[in-house]
Amino acid sequence: MLALLALASLLGACAAPKYRPYDPAARTKVMSIGLLTPAVSDTVAVRMEVHPGQSFGVVGMLIAEGDMEGKTGQFTRAAKGKGFVCSKTFLTQLDAGLRGGGYDVKTIEVTRPYHEYAFLEQYPKADGSVDAYLDLYTDVVGYIAAGGGTPYRPTVYLNVRLVRATDHKVLYQDRITYNAFGDGGGAITLTAAKDYEYWNFDALVADPARALEGLQIAMRATGDELARQLR
């Protein structure tokens, strides 16, 4: 049952947080951003949104979940063997995107509950070093296929909240999805690069270096889009 709840949480794009547009008046007052340690799993997901086994009742769903967890574990080990640490790589790409957007960026370490992927409940006290804090968490980072007979593509679901440093007022909140399924639930959606499609898991795990390159492109694309939204 826990595995099924995890699956629902992982791919529940419609369970996105509420959106808040970035007020142009607030935008002009934010020049420096404190990039808080994002909640990003170091597990590189390999999943299907609709696994063929899920059509065979509860037992089939458990078998499907076991299959996807096994592939996720295998690909994550291959990624780590290439020196790829998902959270650190994502932080680097986000930092580059924000700096490219003209912001001064300060990385701020925060402690998050283990394996909890959500916005922080409390933010650091303002010390005058930044104008706002950027709070980020991911629902999924990895390779996702729509179902059997469809390709795996690099996928990122990034949730974003910008809060004013002085009083923690939410200035902006959104969701950016790379390779979204369905209509994205109102999120900003980015199309996955077709140069990094894998029609089966064997092809994906056989070329981890190239697959990870595709995932880095997805991360950078979400970071660049976030920077555009904050301009």
PDB file of C-alpha atoms in Angstrom:
ATOM      1  CA  MET A   1       0.000   0.000   0.000  1.00  0.00           C
ATOM      2  CA  LEU A   2       2.844   2.403   0.820  1.00  0.00           C
ATOM      3  CA  ALA A   3       4.333   1.797  -2.603  1.00  0.00           C
ATOM      4  CA  LEU A   4       1.046   2.615  -4.280  1.00  0.00           C
ATOM      5  CA  LEU A   5       0.719   5.828  -2.279  1.00  0.00           C
ATOM      6  CA  ALA A   6       4.249   6.774  -3.297  1.00  0.00           C
ATOM      7  CA  LEU A   7       3.374   6.208  -6.933  1.00  0.00           C
ATOM      8  CA  ALA A   8       0.298   8.394  -6.671  1.00  0.00           C
ATOM      9  CA  SER A   9       2.348  11.145  -5.063  1.00  0.00           C
ATOM     10  CA  LEU A  10       5.156  10.831  -7.585  1.00  0.00           C
ATOM     11  CA  LEU A  11       3.117  11.252 -10.726  1.00  0.00           C
ATOM     12  CA  GLY A  12       0.169  13.216  -9.345  1.00  0.00           C
ATOM     13  CA  ALA A  13       0.675  16.272 -11.546  1.00  0.00           C
ATOM     14  CA  CYS A  14      -2.823  17.493 -10.776  1.00  0.00           C
ATOM     15  CA  ALA A  15      -1.971  17.618  -7.066  1.00  0.00           C
ATOM     16  CA  ALA A  16       0.168  20.681  -7.740  1.00  0.00           C
ATOM     17  CA  PRO A  17       0.396  23.543  -5.264  1.00  0.00           C
ATOM     18  CA  LYS A  18      -1.599  26.712  -5.852  1.00  0.00           C
ATOM     19  CA  TYR A  19      -0.169  29.217  -8.292  1.00  0.00           C
ATOM     20  CA  ARG A  20       0.650  32.835  -7.572  1.00  0.00           C
ATOM     21  CA  PRO A  21       1.811  35.125 -10.403  1.00  0.00           C
ATOM     22  CA  TYR A  22       4.858  37.303  -9.888  1.00  0.00           C
ATOM     23  CA  ASP A  23       3.712  40.884  -9.316  1.00  0.00           C
ATOM     24  CA  PRO A  24       5.808  43.283 -11.462  1.00  0.00           C
ATOM     25  CA  ALA A  25       6.006  45.683  -8.508  1.00  0.00           C
ATOM     26  CA  ALA A  26       7.565  42.993  -6.332  1.00  0.00           C
ATOM     27  CA  ARG A  27       9.835  41.913  -9.179  1.00  0.00           C
ATOM     28  CA  THR A  28      11.660  45.238  -9.243  1.00  0.00           C
ATOM     29  CA  LYS A  29      12.519  44.902  -5.552  1.00  0.00           C
ATOM     30  CA  VAL A  30      14.169  41.491  -5.783  1.00  0.00           C
ATOM     31  CA  MET A  31      17.745  41.614  -7.035  1.00  0.00           C
ATOM     32  CA  SER A  32      19.353  38.973  -4.852  1.00  0.00           C
ATOM     33  CA  ILE A  33      17.993  35.496  -4.156  1.00  0.00           C
ATOM     34  CA  GLY A  34      18.812  33.022  -1.426  1.00  0.00           C
ATOM     35  CA  LEU A  35      18.653  29.621  -3.129  1.00  0.00           C
ATOM     36  CA  LEU A  36      17.617  27.263  -0.352  1.00  0.00           C
ATOM     37  CA  THR A  37      18.762  23.661  -0.451  1.00  0.00           C
ATOM     38  CA  PRO A  38      16.144  22.107  -2.747  1.00  0.00           C
ATOM     39  CA  ALA A  39      14.252  18.942  -1.850  1.00  0.00           C
ATOM     40  CA  VAL A  40      15.496  16.718  -4.665  1.00  0.00           C
ATOM     41  CA  SER A  41      15.821  12.963  -4.344  1.00  0.00           C
ATOM     42  CA  ASP A  42      19.090  11.354  -5.390  1.00  0.00           C
ATOM     43  CA  THR A  43      17.029   8.487  -6.779  1.00  0.00           C
ATOM     44  CA  VAL A  44      16.764   8.809 -10.560  1.00  0.00           C
ATOM     45  CA  ALA A  45      13.270   7.587 -11.350  1.00  0.00           C
ATOM     46  CA  VAL A  46      12.497   5.190 -14.197  1.00  0.00           C
ATOM     47  CA  ARG A  47       8.746   4.770 -14.403  1.00  0.00           C
ATOM     48  CA  MET A  48       5.688   4.461 -16.595  1.00  0.00           C
ATOM     49  CA  GLU A  49       2.708   6.670 -15.943  1.00  0.00           C
ATOM     50  CA  VAL A  50       0.467   3.739 -16.892  1.00  0.00           C
ATOM     51  CA  HIS A  51       2.251   0.414 -16.437  1.00  0.00           C
ATOM     52  CA  PRO A  52       0.677  -2.588 -18.259  1.00  0.00           C
ATOM     53  CA  GLY A  53       0.590  -4.527 -14.997  1.00  0.00           C
ATOM     54  CA  GLN A  54      -1.683  -1.982 -13.348  1.00  0.00           C
ATOM     55  CA  SER A  55      -4.664  -3.326 -15.264  1.00  0.00           C
ATOM     56  CA  PHE A  56      -4.551  -6.586 -13.292  1.00  0.00           C
ATOM     57  CA  GLY A  57      -5.940  -5.397  -9.993  1.00  0.00           C
ATOM     58  CA  VAL A  58      -4.074  -4.840  -6.737  1.00  0.00           C
ATOM     59  CA  VAL A  59      -1.636  -7.693  -7.306  1.00  0.00           C
ATOM     60  CA  GLY A  60      -0.822  -6.392 -10.773  1.00  0.00           C
ATOM     61  CA  MET A  61      -0.280  -2.910  -9.390  1.00  0.00           C
ATOM     62  CA  LEU A  62       2.150  -4.244  -6.788  1.00  0.00           C
ATOM     63  CA  ILE A  63       4.034  -6.189  -9.448  1.00  0.00           C
ATOM     64  CA  ALA A  64       4.150  -3.091 -11.652  1.00  0.00           C
ATOM     65  CA  GLU A  65       5.471  -0.996  -8.775  1.00  0.00           C
ATOM     66  CA  GLY A  66       8.121  -3.606  -8.021  1.00  0.00           C
ATOM     67  CA  ASP A  67       9.196  -3.610 -11.657  1.00  0.00           C
ATOM     68  CA  MET A  68       9.535   0.184 -11.738  1.00  0.00           C
ATOM     69  CA  GLU A  69      11.356   0.308  -8.407  1.00  0.00           C
ATOM     70  CA  GLY A  70      13.802  -2.315  -9.667  1.00  0.00           C
ATOM     71  CA  LYS A  71      14.525  -0.333 -12.837  1.00  0.00           C
ATOM     72  CA  THR A  72      14.832   2.873 -10.850  1.00  0.00           C
ATOM     73  CA  GLY A  73      17.383   1.259  -8.547  1.00  0.00           C
ATOM     74  CA  GLN A  74      19.391  -0.168 -11.438  1.00  0.00           C
ATOM     75  CA  PHE A  75      19.538   3.131 -13.305  1.00  0.00           C
ATOM     76  CA  THR A  76      20.322   5.103 -10.135  1.00  0.00           C
ATOM     77  CA  ARG A  77      23.301   2.826  -9.478  1.00  0.00           C
ATOM     78  CA  ALA A  78      24.480   3.339 -13.046  1.00  0.00           C
ATOM     79  CA  ALA A  79      24.126   7.107 -12.622  1.00  0.00           C
ATOM     80  CA  LYS A  80      26.105   7.139  -9.383  1.00  0.00           C
ATOM     81  CA  GLY A  81      28.753   5.052 -11.100  1.00  0.00           C
ATOM     82  CA  LYS A  82      29.169   7.980 -13.496  1.00  0.00           C
ATOM     83  CA  GLY A  83      29.537  10.416 -10.592  1.00  0.00           C
ATOM     84  CA  PHE A  84      26.032  11.796 -11.073  1.00  0.00           C
ATOM     85  CA  VAL A  85      24.402  12.974  -7.845  1.00  0.00           C
ATOM     86  CA  CYS A  86      20.941  14.229  -8.723  1.00  0.00           C
ATOM     87  CA  SER A  87      20.501  16.872  -6.006  1.00  0.00           C
ATOM     88  CA  LYS A  88      23.936  18.461  -6.514  1.00  0.00           C
ATOM     89  CA  THR A  89      23.596  18.477 -10.286  1.00  0.00           C
ATOM     90  CA  PHE A  90      20.159  20.078 -10.078  1.00  0.00           C
ATOM     91  CA  LEU A  91      21.402  22.776  -7.707  1.00  0.00           C
ATOM     92  CA  THR A  92      24.225  23.611 -10.116  1.00  0.00           C
ATOM     93  CA  GLN A  93      21.838  23.897 -13.073  1.00  0.00           C
ATOM     94  CA  LEU A  94      19.363  26.050 -11.139  1.00  0.00           C
ATOM     95  CA  ASP A  95      22.102  28.347  -9.908  1.00  0.00           C
ATOM     96  CA  ALA A  96      23.379  28.815 -13.462  1.00  0.00           C
ATOM     97  CA  GLY A  97      19.892  29.586 -14.758  1.00  0.00           C
ATOM     98  CA  LEU A  98      19.234  32.227 -12.094  1.00  0.00           C
ATOM     99  CA  ARG A  99      22.603  33.900 -12.580  1.00  0.00           C
ATOM    100  CA  GLY A 100      21.942  33.902 -16.313  1.00  0.00           C
ATOM    101  CA  GLY A 101      18.723  35.756 -15.537  1.00  0.00           C
ATOM    102  CA  GLY A 102      20.680  38.549 -13.872  1.00  0.00           C
ATOM    103  CA  TYR A 103      20.219  37.665 -10.200  1.00  0.00           C
ATOM    104  CA  ASP A 104      22.830  37.631  -7.490  1.00  0.00           C
ATOM    105  CA  VAL A 105      22.510  34.171  -5.986  1.00  0.00           C
ATOM    106  CA  LYS A 106      23.521  32.985  -2.537  1.00  0.00           C
ATOM    107  CA  THR A 107      23.250  29.295  -1.741  1.00  0.00           C
ATOM    108  CA  ILE A 108      21.721  28.784   1.689  1.00  0.00           C
ATOM    109  CA  GLU A 109      21.745  25.395   3.381  1.00  0.00           C
ATOM    110  CA  VAL A 110      18.552  24.390   5.147  1.00  0.00           C
ATOM    111  CA  THR A 111      17.571  21.157   6.833  1.00  0.00           C
ATOM    112  CA  ARG A 112      14.519  19.403   5.456  1.00  0.00           C
ATOM    113  CA  PRO A 113      12.707  16.385   6.891  1.00  0.00           C
ATOM    114  CA  TYR A 114      14.183  13.206   5.438  1.00  0.00           C
ATOM    115  CA  HIS A 115      12.384  12.105   2.280  1.00  0.00           C
ATOM    116  CA  GLU A 116       9.859  14.938   2.539  1.00  0.00           C
ATOM    117  CA  TYR A 117       9.312  16.716  -0.760  1.00  0.00           C
ATOM    118  CA  ALA A 118       7.306  19.839  -0.057  1.00  0.00           C
ATOM    119  CA  PHE A 119       7.785  23.537   0.582  1.00  0.00           C
ATOM    120  CA  LEU A 120       9.389  24.497   3.871  1.00  0.00           C
ATOM    121  CA  GLU A 121       7.091  25.381   6.744  1.00  0.00           C
ATOM    122  CA  GLN A 122       9.571  27.902   8.183  1.00  0.00           C
ATOM    123  CA  TYR A 123      12.123  30.098   6.431  1.00  0.00           C
ATOM    124  CA  PRO A 124      15.421  31.533   7.709  1.00  0.00           C
ATOM    125  CA  LYS A 125      15.366  34.879   9.471  1.00  0.00           C
ATOM    126  CA  ALA A 126      16.383  37.752   7.245  1.00  0.00           C
ATOM    127  CA  ASP A 127      19.970  38.944   7.696  1.00  0.00           C
ATOM    128  CA  GLY A 128      20.001  41.525   4.895  1.00  0.00           C
ATOM    129  CA  SER A 129      22.120  39.415   2.563  1.00  0.00           C
ATOM    130  CA  VAL A 130      19.286  38.588   0.122  1.00  0.00           C
ATOM    131  CA  ASP A 131      15.955  40.084  -0.909  1.00  0.00           C
ATOM    132  CA  ALA A 132      14.048  36.811  -1.203  1.00  0.00           C
ATOM    133  CA  TYR A 133      14.308  33.081  -0.595  1.00  0.00           C
ATOM    134  CA  LEU A 134      13.685  30.548  -3.352  1.00  0.00           C
ATOM    135  CA  ASP A 135      12.125  27.317  -2.088  1.00  0.00           C
ATOM    136  CA  LEU A 136      12.122  24.364  -4.488  1.00  0.00           C
ATOM    137  CA  TYR A 137      11.142  20.725  -4.481  1.00  0.00           C
ATOM    138  CA  THR A 138      10.696  18.071  -7.151  1.00  0.00           C
ATOM    139  CA  ASP A 139       8.026  15.433  -7.548  1.00  0.00           C
ATOM    140  CA  VAL A 140      10.076  13.466 -10.028  1.00  0.00           C
ATOM    141  CA  VAL A 141      13.452  13.598 -11.756  1.00  0.00           C
ATOM    142  CA  GLY A 142      14.274  10.809 -14.156  1.00  0.00           C
ATOM    143  CA  TYR A 143      12.999   9.001 -17.235  1.00  0.00           C
ATOM    144  CA  ILE A 144       9.257   8.502 -17.597  1.00  0.00           C
ATOM    145  CA  ALA A 145       7.223   6.780 -20.299  1.00  0.00           C
ATOM    146  CA  ALA A 146       3.502   7.233 -20.836  1.00  0.00           C
ATOM    147  CA  GLY A 147       3.035   3.459 -20.970  1.00  0.00           C
ATOM    148  CA  GLY A 148       4.092   0.281 -22.700  1.00  0.00           C
ATOM    149  CA  GLY A 149       5.210   0.866 -26.300  1.00  0.00           C
ATOM    150  CA  THR A 150       6.049   4.548 -25.687  1.00  0.00           C
ATOM    151  CA  PRO A 151       9.552   5.952 -25.182  1.00  0.00           C
ATOM    152  CA  TYR A 152      11.172   6.929 -21.932  1.00  0.00           C
ATOM    153  CA  ARG A 153      12.023  10.632 -21.955  1.00  0.00           C
ATOM    154  CA  PRO A 154      13.874  12.827 -19.444  1.00  0.00           C
ATOM    155  CA  THR A 155      11.327  14.256 -17.009  1.00  0.00           C
ATOM    156  CA  VAL A 156      11.399  16.910 -14.307  1.00  0.00           C
ATOM    157  CA  TYR A 157       8.500  18.202 -12.202  1.00  0.00           C
ATOM    158  CA  LEU A 158       9.708  21.264 -10.276  1.00  0.00           C
ATOM    159  CA  ASN A 159       7.640  23.192  -7.714  1.00  0.00           C
ATOM    160  CA  VAL A 160       8.733  26.763  -7.035  1.00  0.00           C
ATOM    161  CA  ARG A 161       8.008  29.317  -4.327  1.00  0.00           C
ATOM    162  CA  LEU A 162       9.663  32.713  -3.893  1.00  0.00           C
ATOM    163  CA  VAL A 163       9.171  34.399  -0.514  1.00  0.00           C
ATOM    164  CA  ARG A 164      10.268  37.844   0.641  1.00  0.00           C
ATOM    165  CA  ALA A 165      13.142  37.522   3.084  1.00  0.00           C
ATOM    166  CA  THR A 166      11.869  40.080   5.591  1.00  0.00           C
ATOM    167  CA  ASP A 167       8.366  38.775   6.261  1.00  0.00           C
ATOM    168  CA  HIS A 168       8.211  35.524   4.240  1.00  0.00           C
ATOM    169  CA  LYS A 169       5.316  36.744   2.136  1.00  0.00           C
ATOM    170  CA  VAL A 170       4.857  34.526  -0.927  1.00  0.00           C
ATOM    171  CA  LEU A 171       5.777  36.611  -3.968  1.00  0.00           C
ATOM    172  CA  TYR A 172       5.556  33.875  -6.581  1.00  0.00           C
ATOM    173  CA  GLN A 173       4.543  30.220  -6.724  1.00  0.00           C
ATOM    174  CA  ASP A 174       4.386  27.920  -9.706  1.00  0.00           C
ATOM    175  CA  ARG A 175       5.140  24.504 -11.139  1.00  0.00           C
ATOM    176  CA  ILE A 176       7.428  23.824 -14.099  1.00  0.00           C
ATOM    177  CA  THR A 177       7.211  20.464 -15.852  1.00  0.00           C
ATOM    178  CA  TYR A 178       9.560  19.036 -18.455  1.00  0.00           C
ATOM    179  CA  ASN A 179       7.862  16.180 -20.329  1.00  0.00           C
ATOM    180  CA  ALA A 180       4.501  16.731 -18.668  1.00  0.00           C
ATOM    181  CA  PHE A 181       1.701  14.191 -19.042  1.00  0.00           C
ATOM    182  CA  GLY A 182      -1.819  15.336 -19.813  1.00  0.00           C
ATOM    183  CA  ASP A 183      -2.387  19.080 -19.674  1.00  0.00           C
ATOM    184  CA  GLY A 184       0.119  19.621 -16.870  1.00  0.00           C
ATOM    185  CA  GLY A 185      -2.587  20.678 -14.421  1.00  0.00           C
ATOM    186  CA  GLY A 186      -2.030  24.359 -15.134  1.00  0.00           C
ATOM    187  CA  ALA A 187       1.745  24.121 -14.830  1.00  0.00           C
ATOM    188  CA  ILE A 188       4.301  25.642 -17.166  1.00  0.00           C
ATOM    189  CA  THR A 189       5.070  22.803 -19.547  1.00  0.00           C
ATOM    190  CA  LEU A 190       8.279  22.223 -21.499  1.00  0.00           C
ATOM    191  CA  THR A 191       8.622  19.704 -24.321  1.00  0.00           C
ATOM    192  CA  ALA A 192      11.256  17.014 -23.866  1.00  0.00           C
ATOM    193  CA  ALA A 193      14.085  16.822 -26.400  1.00  0.00           C
ATOM    194  CA  LYS A 194      13.510  13.868 -28.737  1.00  0.00           C
ATOM    195  CA  ASP A 195      17.256  13.301 -29.026  1.00  0.00           C
ATOM    196  CA  TYR A 196      17.060  11.529 -25.684  1.00  0.00           C
ATOM    197  CA  GLU A 197      14.240   9.045 -26.246  1.00  0.00           C
ATOM    198  CA  TYR A 198      14.675   5.409 -25.236  1.00  0.00           C
ATOM    199  CA  TRP A 199      12.117   2.913 -26.428  1.00  0.00           C
ATOM    200  CA  ASN A 200      12.888   0.353 -23.755  1.00  0.00           C
ATOM    201  CA  PHE A 201      14.705   0.120 -20.456  1.00  0.00           C
ATOM    202  CA  ASP A 202      17.564  -1.965 -21.827  1.00  0.00           C
ATOM    203  CA  ALA A 203      18.477   0.815 -24.259  1.00  0.00           C
ATOM    204  CA  LEU A 204      18.268   3.397 -21.470  1.00  0.00           C
ATOM    205  CA  VAL A 205      20.484   1.590 -18.976  1.00  0.00           C
ATOM    206  CA  ALA A 206      22.958   0.551 -21.675  1.00  0.00           C
ATOM    207  CA  ASP A 207      23.964   4.176 -22.297  1.00  0.00           C
ATOM    208  CA  PRO A 208      23.867   5.948 -18.933  1.00  0.00           C
ATOM    209  CA  ALA A 209      26.308   8.700 -19.946  1.00  0.00           C
ATOM    210  CA  ARG A 210      24.091   9.911 -22.772  1.00  0.00           C
ATOM    211  CA  ALA A 211      20.907   9.404 -20.761  1.00  0.00           C
ATOM    212  CA  LEU A 212      22.311  11.540 -17.951  1.00  0.00           C
ATOM    213  CA  GLU A 213      23.235  14.206 -20.477  1.00  0.00           C
ATOM    214  CA  GLY A 214      19.569  14.307 -21.466  1.00  0.00           C
ATOM    215  CA  LEU A 215      18.566  14.622 -17.822  1.00  0.00           C
ATOM    216  CA  GLN A 216      20.995  17.500 -17.288  1.00  0.00           C
ATOM    217  CA  ILE A 217      19.454  19.253 -20.294  1.00  0.00           C
ATOM    218  CA  ALA A 218      16.031  18.809 -18.677  1.00  0.00           C
ATOM    219  CA  MET A 219      17.294  20.247 -15.406  1.00  0.00           C
ATOM    220  CA  ARG A 220      18.891  23.218 -17.120  1.00  0.00           C
ATOM    221  CA  ALA A 221      15.736  23.844 -19.147  1.00  0.00           C
ATOM    222  CA  THR A 222      13.617  24.031 -15.985  1.00  0.00           C
ATOM    223  CA  GLY A 223      16.205  26.314 -14.371  1.00  0.00           C
ATOM    224  CA  ASP A 224      16.272  28.594 -17.403  1.00  0.00           C
ATOM    225  CA  GLU A 225      12.467  28.698 -17.499  1.00  0.00           C
ATOM    226  CA  LEU A 226      12.377  29.589 -13.813  1.00  0.00           C
ATOM    227  CA  ALA A 227      14.817  32.435 -14.476  1.00  0.00           C
ATOM    228  CA  ARG A 228      12.555  33.667 -17.292  1.00  0.00           C
ATOM    229  CA  GLN A 229       9.548  33.629 -14.997  1.00  0.00           C
ATOM    230  CA  LEU A 230      11.451  35.683 -12.437  1.00  0.00           C
ATOM    231  CA  ARG A 231      12.613  38.358 -14.864  1.00  0.00           C
TER     232      ARG A 231
END
